[in-house]
Coordinates of C-alpha atoms in Angstrom, one line a residue:
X1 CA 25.5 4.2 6.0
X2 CA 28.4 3.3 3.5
X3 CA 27.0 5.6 0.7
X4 CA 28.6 3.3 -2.2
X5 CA 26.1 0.6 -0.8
X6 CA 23.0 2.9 -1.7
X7 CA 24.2 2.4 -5.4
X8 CA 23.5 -1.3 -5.9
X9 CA 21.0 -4.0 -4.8
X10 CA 21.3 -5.9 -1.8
X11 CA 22.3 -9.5 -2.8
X12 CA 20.0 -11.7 -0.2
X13 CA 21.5 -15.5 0.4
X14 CA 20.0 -18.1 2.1
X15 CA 22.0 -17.7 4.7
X16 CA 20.9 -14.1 5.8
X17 CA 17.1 -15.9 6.1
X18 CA 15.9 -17.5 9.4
X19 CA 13.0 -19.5 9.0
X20 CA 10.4 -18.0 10.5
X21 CA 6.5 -18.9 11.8
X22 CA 3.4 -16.4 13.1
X23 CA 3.7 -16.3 16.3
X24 CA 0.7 -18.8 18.1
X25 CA -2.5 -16.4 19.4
X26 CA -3.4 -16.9 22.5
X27 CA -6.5 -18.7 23.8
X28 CA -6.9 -16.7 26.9
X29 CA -7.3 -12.8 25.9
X30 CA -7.9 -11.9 29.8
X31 CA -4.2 -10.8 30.0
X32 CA -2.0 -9.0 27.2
X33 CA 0.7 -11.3 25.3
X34 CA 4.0 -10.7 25.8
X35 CA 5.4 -8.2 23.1
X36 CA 1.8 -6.8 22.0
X37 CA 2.6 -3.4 23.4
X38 CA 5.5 -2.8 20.7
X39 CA 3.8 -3.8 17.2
X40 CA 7.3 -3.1 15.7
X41 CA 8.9 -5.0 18.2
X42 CA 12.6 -3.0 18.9
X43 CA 11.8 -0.3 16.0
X44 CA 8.5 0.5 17.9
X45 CA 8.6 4.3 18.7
X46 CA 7.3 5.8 22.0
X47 CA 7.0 9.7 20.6
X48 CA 3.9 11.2 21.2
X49 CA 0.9 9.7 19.3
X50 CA 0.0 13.4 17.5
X51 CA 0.1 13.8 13.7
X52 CA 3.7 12.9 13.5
X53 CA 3.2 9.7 14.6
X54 CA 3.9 7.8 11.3
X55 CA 7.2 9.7 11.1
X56 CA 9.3 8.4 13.2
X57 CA 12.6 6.5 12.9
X58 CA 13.0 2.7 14.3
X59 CA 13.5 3.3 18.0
X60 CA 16.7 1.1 17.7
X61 CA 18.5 2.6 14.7
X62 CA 21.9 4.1 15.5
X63 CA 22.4 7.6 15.7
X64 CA 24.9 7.5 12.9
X65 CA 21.8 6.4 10.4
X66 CA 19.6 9.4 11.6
X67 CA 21.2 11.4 8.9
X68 CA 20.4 9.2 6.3
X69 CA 16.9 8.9 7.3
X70 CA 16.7 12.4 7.4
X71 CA 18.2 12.6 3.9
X72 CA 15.4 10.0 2.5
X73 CA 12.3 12.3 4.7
X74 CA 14.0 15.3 2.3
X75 CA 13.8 13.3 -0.6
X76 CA 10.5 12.3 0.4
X77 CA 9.2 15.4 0.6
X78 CA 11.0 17.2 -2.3
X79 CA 8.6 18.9 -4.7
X80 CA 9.7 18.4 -8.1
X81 CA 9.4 20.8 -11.0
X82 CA 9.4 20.6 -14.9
X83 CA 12.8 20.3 -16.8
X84 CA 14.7 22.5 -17.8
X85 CA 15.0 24.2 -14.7
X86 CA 17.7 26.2 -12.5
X87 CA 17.4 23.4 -9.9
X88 CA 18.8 20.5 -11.6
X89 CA 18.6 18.3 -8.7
X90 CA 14.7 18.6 -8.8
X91 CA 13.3 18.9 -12.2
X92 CA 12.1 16.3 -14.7
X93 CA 8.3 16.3 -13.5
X94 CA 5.9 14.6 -16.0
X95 CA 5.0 15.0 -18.3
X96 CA 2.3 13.8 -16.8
X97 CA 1.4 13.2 -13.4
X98 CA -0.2 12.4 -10.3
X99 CA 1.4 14.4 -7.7
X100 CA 4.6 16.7 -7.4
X101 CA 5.8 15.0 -4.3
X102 CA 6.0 11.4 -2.8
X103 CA 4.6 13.1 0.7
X104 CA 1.8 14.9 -1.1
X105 CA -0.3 11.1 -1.9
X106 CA 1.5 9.9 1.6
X107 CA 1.2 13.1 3.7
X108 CA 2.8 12.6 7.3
X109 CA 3.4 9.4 5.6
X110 CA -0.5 8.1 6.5
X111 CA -3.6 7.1 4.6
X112 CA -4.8 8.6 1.6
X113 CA -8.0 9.3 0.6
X114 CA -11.0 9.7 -1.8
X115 CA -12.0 14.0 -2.9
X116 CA -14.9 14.9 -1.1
X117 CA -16.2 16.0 -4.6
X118 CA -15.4 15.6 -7.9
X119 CA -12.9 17.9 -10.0
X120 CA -13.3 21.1 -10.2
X121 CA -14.8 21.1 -6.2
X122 CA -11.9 19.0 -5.1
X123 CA -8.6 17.2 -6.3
X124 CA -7.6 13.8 -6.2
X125 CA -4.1 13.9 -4.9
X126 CA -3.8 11.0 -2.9
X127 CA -5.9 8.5 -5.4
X128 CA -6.0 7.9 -8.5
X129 CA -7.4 5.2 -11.6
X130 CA -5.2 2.4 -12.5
X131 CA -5.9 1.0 -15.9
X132 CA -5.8 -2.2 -18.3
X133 CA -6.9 -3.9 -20.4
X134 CA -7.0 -7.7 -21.5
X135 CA -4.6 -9.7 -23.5
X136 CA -5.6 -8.6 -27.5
X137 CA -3.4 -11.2 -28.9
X138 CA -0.6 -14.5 -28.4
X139 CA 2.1 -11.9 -27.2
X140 CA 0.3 -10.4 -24.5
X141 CA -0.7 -13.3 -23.3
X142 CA 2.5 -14.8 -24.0
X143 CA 4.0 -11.7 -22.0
X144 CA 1.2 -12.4 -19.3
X145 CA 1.6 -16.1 -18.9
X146 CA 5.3 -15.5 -18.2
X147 CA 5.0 -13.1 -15.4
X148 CA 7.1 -10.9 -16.4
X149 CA 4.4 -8.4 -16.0
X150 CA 1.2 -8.3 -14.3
X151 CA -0.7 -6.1 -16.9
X152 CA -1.3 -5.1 -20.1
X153 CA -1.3 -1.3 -20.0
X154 CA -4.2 0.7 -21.6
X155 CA -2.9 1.3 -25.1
X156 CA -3.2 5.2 -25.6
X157 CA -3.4 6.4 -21.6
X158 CA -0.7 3.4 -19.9
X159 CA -1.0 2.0 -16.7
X160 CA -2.9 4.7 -14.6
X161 CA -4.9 7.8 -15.3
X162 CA -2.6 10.8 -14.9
X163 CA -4.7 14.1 -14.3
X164 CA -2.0 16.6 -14.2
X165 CA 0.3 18.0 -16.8
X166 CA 3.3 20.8 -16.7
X167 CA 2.6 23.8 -18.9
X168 CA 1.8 23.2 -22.1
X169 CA 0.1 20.0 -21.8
X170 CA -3.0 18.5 -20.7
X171 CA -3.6 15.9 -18.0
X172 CA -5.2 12.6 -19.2
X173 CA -8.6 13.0 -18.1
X174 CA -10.4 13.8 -14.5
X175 CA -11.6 10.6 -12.4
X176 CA -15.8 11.2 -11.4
X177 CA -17.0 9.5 -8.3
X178 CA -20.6 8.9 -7.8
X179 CA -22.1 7.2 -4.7
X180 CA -25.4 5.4 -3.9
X181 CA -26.1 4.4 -0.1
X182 CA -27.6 1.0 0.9
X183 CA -28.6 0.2 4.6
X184 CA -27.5 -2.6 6.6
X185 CA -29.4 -3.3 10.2
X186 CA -27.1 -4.7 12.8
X187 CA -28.8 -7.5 15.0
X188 CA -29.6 -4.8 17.8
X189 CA -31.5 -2.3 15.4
X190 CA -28.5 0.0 14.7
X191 CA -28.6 1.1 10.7
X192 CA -25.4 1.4 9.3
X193 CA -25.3 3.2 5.5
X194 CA -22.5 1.7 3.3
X195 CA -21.6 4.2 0.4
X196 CA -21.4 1.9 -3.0
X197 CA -19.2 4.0 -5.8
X198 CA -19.1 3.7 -9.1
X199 CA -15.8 5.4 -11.6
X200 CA -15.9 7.1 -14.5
X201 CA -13.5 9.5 -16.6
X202 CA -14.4 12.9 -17.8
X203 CA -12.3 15.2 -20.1
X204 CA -10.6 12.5 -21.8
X205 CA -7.5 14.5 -23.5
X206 CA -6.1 12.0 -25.6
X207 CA -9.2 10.6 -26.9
X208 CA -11.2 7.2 -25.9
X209 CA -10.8 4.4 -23.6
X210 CA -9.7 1.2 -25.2
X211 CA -13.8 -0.5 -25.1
X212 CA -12.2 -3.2 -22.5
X213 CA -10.5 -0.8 -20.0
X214 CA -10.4 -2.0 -16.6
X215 CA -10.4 0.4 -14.0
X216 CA -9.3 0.0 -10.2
X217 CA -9.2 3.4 -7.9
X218 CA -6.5 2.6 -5.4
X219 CA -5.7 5.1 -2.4
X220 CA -2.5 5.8 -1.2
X221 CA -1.6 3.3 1.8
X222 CA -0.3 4.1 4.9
X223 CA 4.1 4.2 5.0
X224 CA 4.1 2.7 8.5
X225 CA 6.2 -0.5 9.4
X226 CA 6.9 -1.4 5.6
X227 CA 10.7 -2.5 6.3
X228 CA 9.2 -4.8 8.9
X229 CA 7.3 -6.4 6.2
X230 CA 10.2 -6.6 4.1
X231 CA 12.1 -8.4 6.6
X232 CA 9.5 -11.3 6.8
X233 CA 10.7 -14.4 5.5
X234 CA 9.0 -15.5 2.6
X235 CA 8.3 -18.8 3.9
X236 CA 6.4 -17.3 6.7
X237 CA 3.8 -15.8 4.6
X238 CA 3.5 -19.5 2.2
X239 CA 3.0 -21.5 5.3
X240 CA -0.3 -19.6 5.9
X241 CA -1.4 -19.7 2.2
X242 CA -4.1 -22.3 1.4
X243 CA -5.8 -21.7 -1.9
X244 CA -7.8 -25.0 -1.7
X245 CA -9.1 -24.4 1.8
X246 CA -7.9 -28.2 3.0
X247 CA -9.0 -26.9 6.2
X248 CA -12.8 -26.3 5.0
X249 CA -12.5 -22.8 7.1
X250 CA -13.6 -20.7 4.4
X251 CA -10.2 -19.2 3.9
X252 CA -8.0 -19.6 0.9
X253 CA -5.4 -17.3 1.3
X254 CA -3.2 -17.3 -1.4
X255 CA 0.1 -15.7 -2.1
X256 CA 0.6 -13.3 -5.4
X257 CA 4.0 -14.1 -7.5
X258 CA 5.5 -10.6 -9.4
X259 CA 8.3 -9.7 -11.3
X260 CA 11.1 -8.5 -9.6
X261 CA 12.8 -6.4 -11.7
X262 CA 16.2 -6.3 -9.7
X263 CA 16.6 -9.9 -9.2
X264 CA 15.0 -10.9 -12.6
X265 CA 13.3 -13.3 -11.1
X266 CA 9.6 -14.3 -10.3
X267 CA 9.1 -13.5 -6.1
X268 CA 6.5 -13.1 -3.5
X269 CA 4.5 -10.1 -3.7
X270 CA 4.3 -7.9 -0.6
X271 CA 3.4 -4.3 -1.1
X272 CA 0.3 -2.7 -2.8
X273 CA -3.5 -3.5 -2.8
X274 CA -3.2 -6.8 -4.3
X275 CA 0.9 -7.6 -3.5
X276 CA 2.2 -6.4 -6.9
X277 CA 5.6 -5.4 -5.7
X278 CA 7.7 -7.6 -4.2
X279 CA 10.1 -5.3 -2.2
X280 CA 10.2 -1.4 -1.0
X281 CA 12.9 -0.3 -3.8
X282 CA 10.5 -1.4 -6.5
X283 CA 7.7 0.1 -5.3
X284 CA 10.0 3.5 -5.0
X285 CA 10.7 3.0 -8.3
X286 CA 7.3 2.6 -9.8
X287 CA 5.7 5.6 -7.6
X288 CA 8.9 7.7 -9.1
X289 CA 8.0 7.1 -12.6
X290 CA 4.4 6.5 -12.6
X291 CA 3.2 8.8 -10.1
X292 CA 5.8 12.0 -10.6
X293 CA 7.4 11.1 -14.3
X294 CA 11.1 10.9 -12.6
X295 CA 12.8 8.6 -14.4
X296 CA 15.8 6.8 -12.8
X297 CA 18.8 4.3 -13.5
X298 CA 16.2 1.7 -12.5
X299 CA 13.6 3.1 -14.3
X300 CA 14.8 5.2 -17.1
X301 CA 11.9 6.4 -19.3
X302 CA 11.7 10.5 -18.6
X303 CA 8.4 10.3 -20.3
X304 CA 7.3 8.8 -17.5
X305 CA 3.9 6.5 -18.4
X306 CA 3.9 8.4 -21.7
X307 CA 2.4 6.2 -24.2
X308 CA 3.2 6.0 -28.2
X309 CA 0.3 7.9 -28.8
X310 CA 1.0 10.9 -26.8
X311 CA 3.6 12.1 -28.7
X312 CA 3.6 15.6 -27.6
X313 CA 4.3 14.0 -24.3
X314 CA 7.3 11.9 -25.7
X315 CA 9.0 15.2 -26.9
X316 CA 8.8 17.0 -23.8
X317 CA 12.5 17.7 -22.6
X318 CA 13.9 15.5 -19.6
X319 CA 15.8 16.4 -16.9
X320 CA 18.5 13.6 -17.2
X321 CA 22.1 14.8 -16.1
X322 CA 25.2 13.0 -15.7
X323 CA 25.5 13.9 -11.9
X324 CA 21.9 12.2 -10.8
X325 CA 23.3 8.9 -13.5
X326 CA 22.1 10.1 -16.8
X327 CA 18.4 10.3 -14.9
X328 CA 16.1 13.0 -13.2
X329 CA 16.6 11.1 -9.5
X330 CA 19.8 9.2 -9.1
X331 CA 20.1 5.6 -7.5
X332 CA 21.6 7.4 -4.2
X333 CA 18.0 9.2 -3.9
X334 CA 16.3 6.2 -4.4
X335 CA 18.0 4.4 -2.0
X336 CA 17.6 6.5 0.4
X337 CA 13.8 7.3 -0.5
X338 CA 14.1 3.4 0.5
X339 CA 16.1 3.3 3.5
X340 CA 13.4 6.0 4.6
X341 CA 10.7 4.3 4.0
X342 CA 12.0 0.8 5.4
X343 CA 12.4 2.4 8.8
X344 CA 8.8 4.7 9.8
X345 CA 8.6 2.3 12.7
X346 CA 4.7 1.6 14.0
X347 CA 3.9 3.7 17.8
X348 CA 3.8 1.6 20.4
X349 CA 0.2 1.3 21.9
X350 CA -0.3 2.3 24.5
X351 CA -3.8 1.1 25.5
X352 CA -3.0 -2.6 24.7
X353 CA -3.7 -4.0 28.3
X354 CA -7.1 -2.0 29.0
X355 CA -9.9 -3.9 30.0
X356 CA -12.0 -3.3 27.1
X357 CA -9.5 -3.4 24.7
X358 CA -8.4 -6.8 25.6
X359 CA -12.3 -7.7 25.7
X360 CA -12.5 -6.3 21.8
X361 CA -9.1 -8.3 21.1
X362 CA -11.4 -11.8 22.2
X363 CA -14.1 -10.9 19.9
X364 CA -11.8 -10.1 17.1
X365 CA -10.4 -13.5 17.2
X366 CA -13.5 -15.4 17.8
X367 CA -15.5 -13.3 15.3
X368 CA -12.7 -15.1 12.9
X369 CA -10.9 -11.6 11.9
X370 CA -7.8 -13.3 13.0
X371 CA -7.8 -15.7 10.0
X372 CA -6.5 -13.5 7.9
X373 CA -5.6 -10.3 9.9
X374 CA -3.0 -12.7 11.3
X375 CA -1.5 -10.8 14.7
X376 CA 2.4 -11.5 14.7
X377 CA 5.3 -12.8 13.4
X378 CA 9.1 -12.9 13.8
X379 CA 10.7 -11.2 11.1
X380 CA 14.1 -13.1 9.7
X381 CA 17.8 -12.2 10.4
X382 CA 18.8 -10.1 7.9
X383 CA 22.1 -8.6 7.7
X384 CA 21.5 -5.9 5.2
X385 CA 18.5 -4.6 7.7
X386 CA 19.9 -4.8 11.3
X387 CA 16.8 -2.7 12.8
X388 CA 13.9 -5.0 11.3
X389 CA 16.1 -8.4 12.1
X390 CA 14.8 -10.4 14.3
X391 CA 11.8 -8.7 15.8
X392 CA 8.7 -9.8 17.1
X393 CA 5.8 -7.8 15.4
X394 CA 2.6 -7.6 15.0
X395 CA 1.2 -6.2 12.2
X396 CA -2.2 -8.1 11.8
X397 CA -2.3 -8.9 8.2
X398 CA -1.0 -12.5 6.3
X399 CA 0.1 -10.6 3.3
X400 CA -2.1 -13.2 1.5
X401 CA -4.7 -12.6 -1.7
X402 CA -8.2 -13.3 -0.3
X403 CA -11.0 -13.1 -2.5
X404 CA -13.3 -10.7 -0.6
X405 CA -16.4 -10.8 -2.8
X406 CA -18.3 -9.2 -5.8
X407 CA -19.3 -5.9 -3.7
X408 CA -15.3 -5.3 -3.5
X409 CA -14.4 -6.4 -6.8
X410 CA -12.5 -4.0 -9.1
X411 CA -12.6 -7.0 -11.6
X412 CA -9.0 -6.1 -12.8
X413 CA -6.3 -8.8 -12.6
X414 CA -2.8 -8.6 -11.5
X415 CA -0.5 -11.0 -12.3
X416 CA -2.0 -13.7 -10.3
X417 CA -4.8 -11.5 -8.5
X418 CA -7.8 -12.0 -9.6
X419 CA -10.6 -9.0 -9.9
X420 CA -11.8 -9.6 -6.7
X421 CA -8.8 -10.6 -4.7
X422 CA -7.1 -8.1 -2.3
X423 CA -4.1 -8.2 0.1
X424 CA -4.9 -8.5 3.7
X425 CA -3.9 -5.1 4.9
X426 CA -2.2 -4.5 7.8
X427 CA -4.1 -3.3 10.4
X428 CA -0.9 -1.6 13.4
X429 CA -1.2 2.0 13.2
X430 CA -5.1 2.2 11.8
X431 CA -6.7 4.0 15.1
X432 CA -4.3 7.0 14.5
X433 CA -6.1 7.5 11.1
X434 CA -8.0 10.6 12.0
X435 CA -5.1 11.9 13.7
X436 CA -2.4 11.6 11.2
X437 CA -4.4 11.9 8.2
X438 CA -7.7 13.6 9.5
X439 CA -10.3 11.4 8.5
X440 CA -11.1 7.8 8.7
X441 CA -11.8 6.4 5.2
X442 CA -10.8 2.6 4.8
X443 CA -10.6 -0.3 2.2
X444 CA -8.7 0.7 -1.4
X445 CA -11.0 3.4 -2.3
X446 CA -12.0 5.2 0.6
X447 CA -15.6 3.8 0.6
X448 CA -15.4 2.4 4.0
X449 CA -16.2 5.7 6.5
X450 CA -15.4 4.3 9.4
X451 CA -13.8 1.0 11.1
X452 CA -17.9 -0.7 11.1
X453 CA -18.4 0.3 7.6
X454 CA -15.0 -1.6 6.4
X455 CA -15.9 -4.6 8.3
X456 CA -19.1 -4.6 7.1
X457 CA -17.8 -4.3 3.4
X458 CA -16.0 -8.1 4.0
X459 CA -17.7 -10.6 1.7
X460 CA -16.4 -13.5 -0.1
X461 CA -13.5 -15.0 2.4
X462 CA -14.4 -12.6 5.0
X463 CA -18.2 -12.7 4.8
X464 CA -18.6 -15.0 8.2
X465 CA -16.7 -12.8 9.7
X466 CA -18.9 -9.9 8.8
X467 CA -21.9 -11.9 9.6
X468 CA -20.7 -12.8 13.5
X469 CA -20.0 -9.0 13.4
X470 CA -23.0 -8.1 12.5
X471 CA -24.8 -10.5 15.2
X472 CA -22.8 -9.2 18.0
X473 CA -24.3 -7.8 21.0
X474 CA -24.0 -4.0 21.4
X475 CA -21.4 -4.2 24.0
X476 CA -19.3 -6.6 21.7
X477 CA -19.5 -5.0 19.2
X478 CA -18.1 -1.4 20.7
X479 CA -15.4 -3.6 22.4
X480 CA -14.0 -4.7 19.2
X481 CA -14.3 -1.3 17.7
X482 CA -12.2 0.0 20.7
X483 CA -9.7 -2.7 20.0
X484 CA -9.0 -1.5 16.5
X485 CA -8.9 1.7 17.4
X486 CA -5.9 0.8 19.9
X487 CA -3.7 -0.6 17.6

């Protein structure tokens, strides 16, 4: 890669966009579709499906970009220290914090997860509190209406609850889980326990909550096939929308619009729980600054999410130097922190034409999962990303906001998500779960234990869905459980 191209954005015409469609399912699920077997289509890897299985490179990148993908999986991993340090090139953590290291919320570049207890028992290092709070006057909601941010930060503890601190300091406060159980009977007798949690903050350090806080837990998602997402073309993902549900099929997928900060410009949202980041880079960005305090040129604030009223915070030194650009990481880390992430190409499956499997695929379409777990698309022809162009993938999410119901409500807005809207996520790569990441939590906190559990936590959009789930024969049901697990 031309390293002086790492430096600036990528200028995206018109003419670097095919129009794309999802790809039409199949009516006849007796026989595998062509492509299936490769859910990254050319980037699909065929390494063997162990715990490294998130962490490969696309299968058709050229050996000459190995090394920069190596250079971004260094970057990735590099644990950062407090400034001023001997090691120039990796201090500027914090002040405050949520984790040291990109790979230590996203480690083997899998699915994060809830403690198994609350602080002092366990630590929260892949999840933490996000936090807001409602317009208070004409500006905010001036700022709001505009879209030039999807927020309005908590006033003394910023966007998200930050439970570590280097020396000297004390992290925000601790996040405090508790869980009640609730029992739902499948039509042939089987009991399934759903966990419900409820959040709360203890050792508040800076002192209280604004009274109108809004808090959302959100785990760490999941690295696999993001650059294929990247690559779809927008219009792809707005022909599928339908926030009126003209169709009267209970679906109203809608798409979220966010401020992107390179292009200064409204776009599609893509990436995170509810599609608040439009592209890979920004959500680099963000995670440098919010979840690590490393400023850079994109994001230059070495206070991190410091707010005005931490001012022991704000004088903490930095670790700015003219060789990373007058920041702590320099736009060539970034970029490759983003060329990294673009290419962990999804495994290929390789259990897609198994009998069962291809029985569990049928009932995942007819129970209506398919709606907005939508199967495949063709990604565009993009010039600037010659491994993602032009593939055939199959990712099984519409990148649309559904609303999915009171139980899953975080009731906290984001730029056009409402509380109780989510983003469809993708669904390639989710049966290695326990192996990558060793366990199987699901849905944006965790809650969900296994695969049944997060189906059975669908309401709103997805509550007929649930419902034919929950009606299916035994057999049925185990066949669409195996069919997840394949992909």
């Amino acid at each position: 890669m031309n390293r002086k191209s790492l430096l600036l954005p990528v200028a995206i015409t018109m003419a670097t966009i095919a129009l794309a469609t999802p790809a039409i399912a199949a009516t006849d699920y007796s026989q595998p579709e062509p492509g299936e077997a490769l859910p990254g289509g050319s980037t699909s890897h065929h390494k063997q499906l162990n715990i490294n299985a998130f962490s490969q490179s696309s299968a058709n990148m050229s050996f000459e970009k190995e090394l920069d993908f190596k250079l971004g999986n260094g970057i990735f991993k590099k644990i950062w220290v407090p400034a001023p340090s001997s090691t120039t090139a990796s201090d500027g953590l914090g002040p405050l914090y949520n984790a040291r290291a990109c790979q230590r919320c996203h480690l083997k570049d899998g699915r994060g997860h809830p403690p198994e207890a609350n602080w002092p028992e366990d630590n929260a290092v892949s999840m933490f509190l996000r936090l807001s709070i409602p317009p208070q006057n004409d500006l905010q909601r001036q700022q709001l209406e505009s879209g030039k941010i999807g927020v309005i930060p908590e006033p003394t503890y910023g966007g998200q609850l930050q439970d570590l601190a280097i020396s000297g300091l004390a992290g925000e406060g601790r996040m405090v889980i508790n869980y009640r159980e609730s029992i739902v009977t499948l039509a042939d007798g089987v009991k399934v326990s759903l966990r419900h949690p409820t959040y709360s903050i203890a050792e508040l350090n800076y002192g209280p909550l604004h009274p109108q806080t809004m808090v959302s837990p959100r785990v760490a998602p999941p690295m696999v096939g993001l650059g294929l997402l990247e690559a779809l073309p927008a219009t792809a993902i707005e022909a599928l929308a339908d926030p009126e549900d003209r169709d009267n099929d209970g679906i109203s997928g809608r798409t979220n619009r966010v401020w992107n900060s390179f292009s200064q410009q409204q776009d599609l949202g893509r990436f995170g729980w509810k599609a608040g980041n439009p592209t890979l880079i920004q959500q680099a960005v963000g995670a440098f600054n919010g979840d690590m305090g490393v400023s850079t040129p994109f994001a230059p604030a070495a206070s991190g999410d410091c707010t005005a009223q931490q001012t022991d915070c704000l004088r903490q030194p930095d670790g700015n130097t003219e060789q990373q650009d007058n920041a702590e990481a320099s736009a060539e880390m970034v970029r490759l922190v983003e060329f990294y992430s673009r290419n962990l190409a999804p495994p290929a499956r390789p259990d897609f034409d198994k009998p069962e499997v291809l029985k569990g695929k049928a009932v995942f379409h007819q129970s209506g999962c398919a709606a907005c777990h939508q199967p495949s698309f063709t990604t565009a022809s993009r010039r600037d990303m010659p491994e993602q162009s032009d593939q055939l993938i199959w990712p099984y999410s519409d990148l649309l906001l559904h609303d999915m119901g009171e139980a899953l409500a975080d009731n906290r807005p984001e730029f056009l998500a409402s509380g109780s809207e989510w983003r469809t996520p993708p669904l390639w790569g989710i049966g290695l779960t326990k192996t990558v990441s060793g366990h199987t939590y699901f849905l944006h906190d965790g809650r969900a234990r296994n695969l049944l559990e997060a189906v059975l936590w669908h309401g709103g959009e997805g509550s007929v869905s649930r419902d034919r789930v929950i009606n299916l024969p035994t057999a049925d049901r185990q066949a669409l459980m195996t069919f997840l697990e394949s992909l």
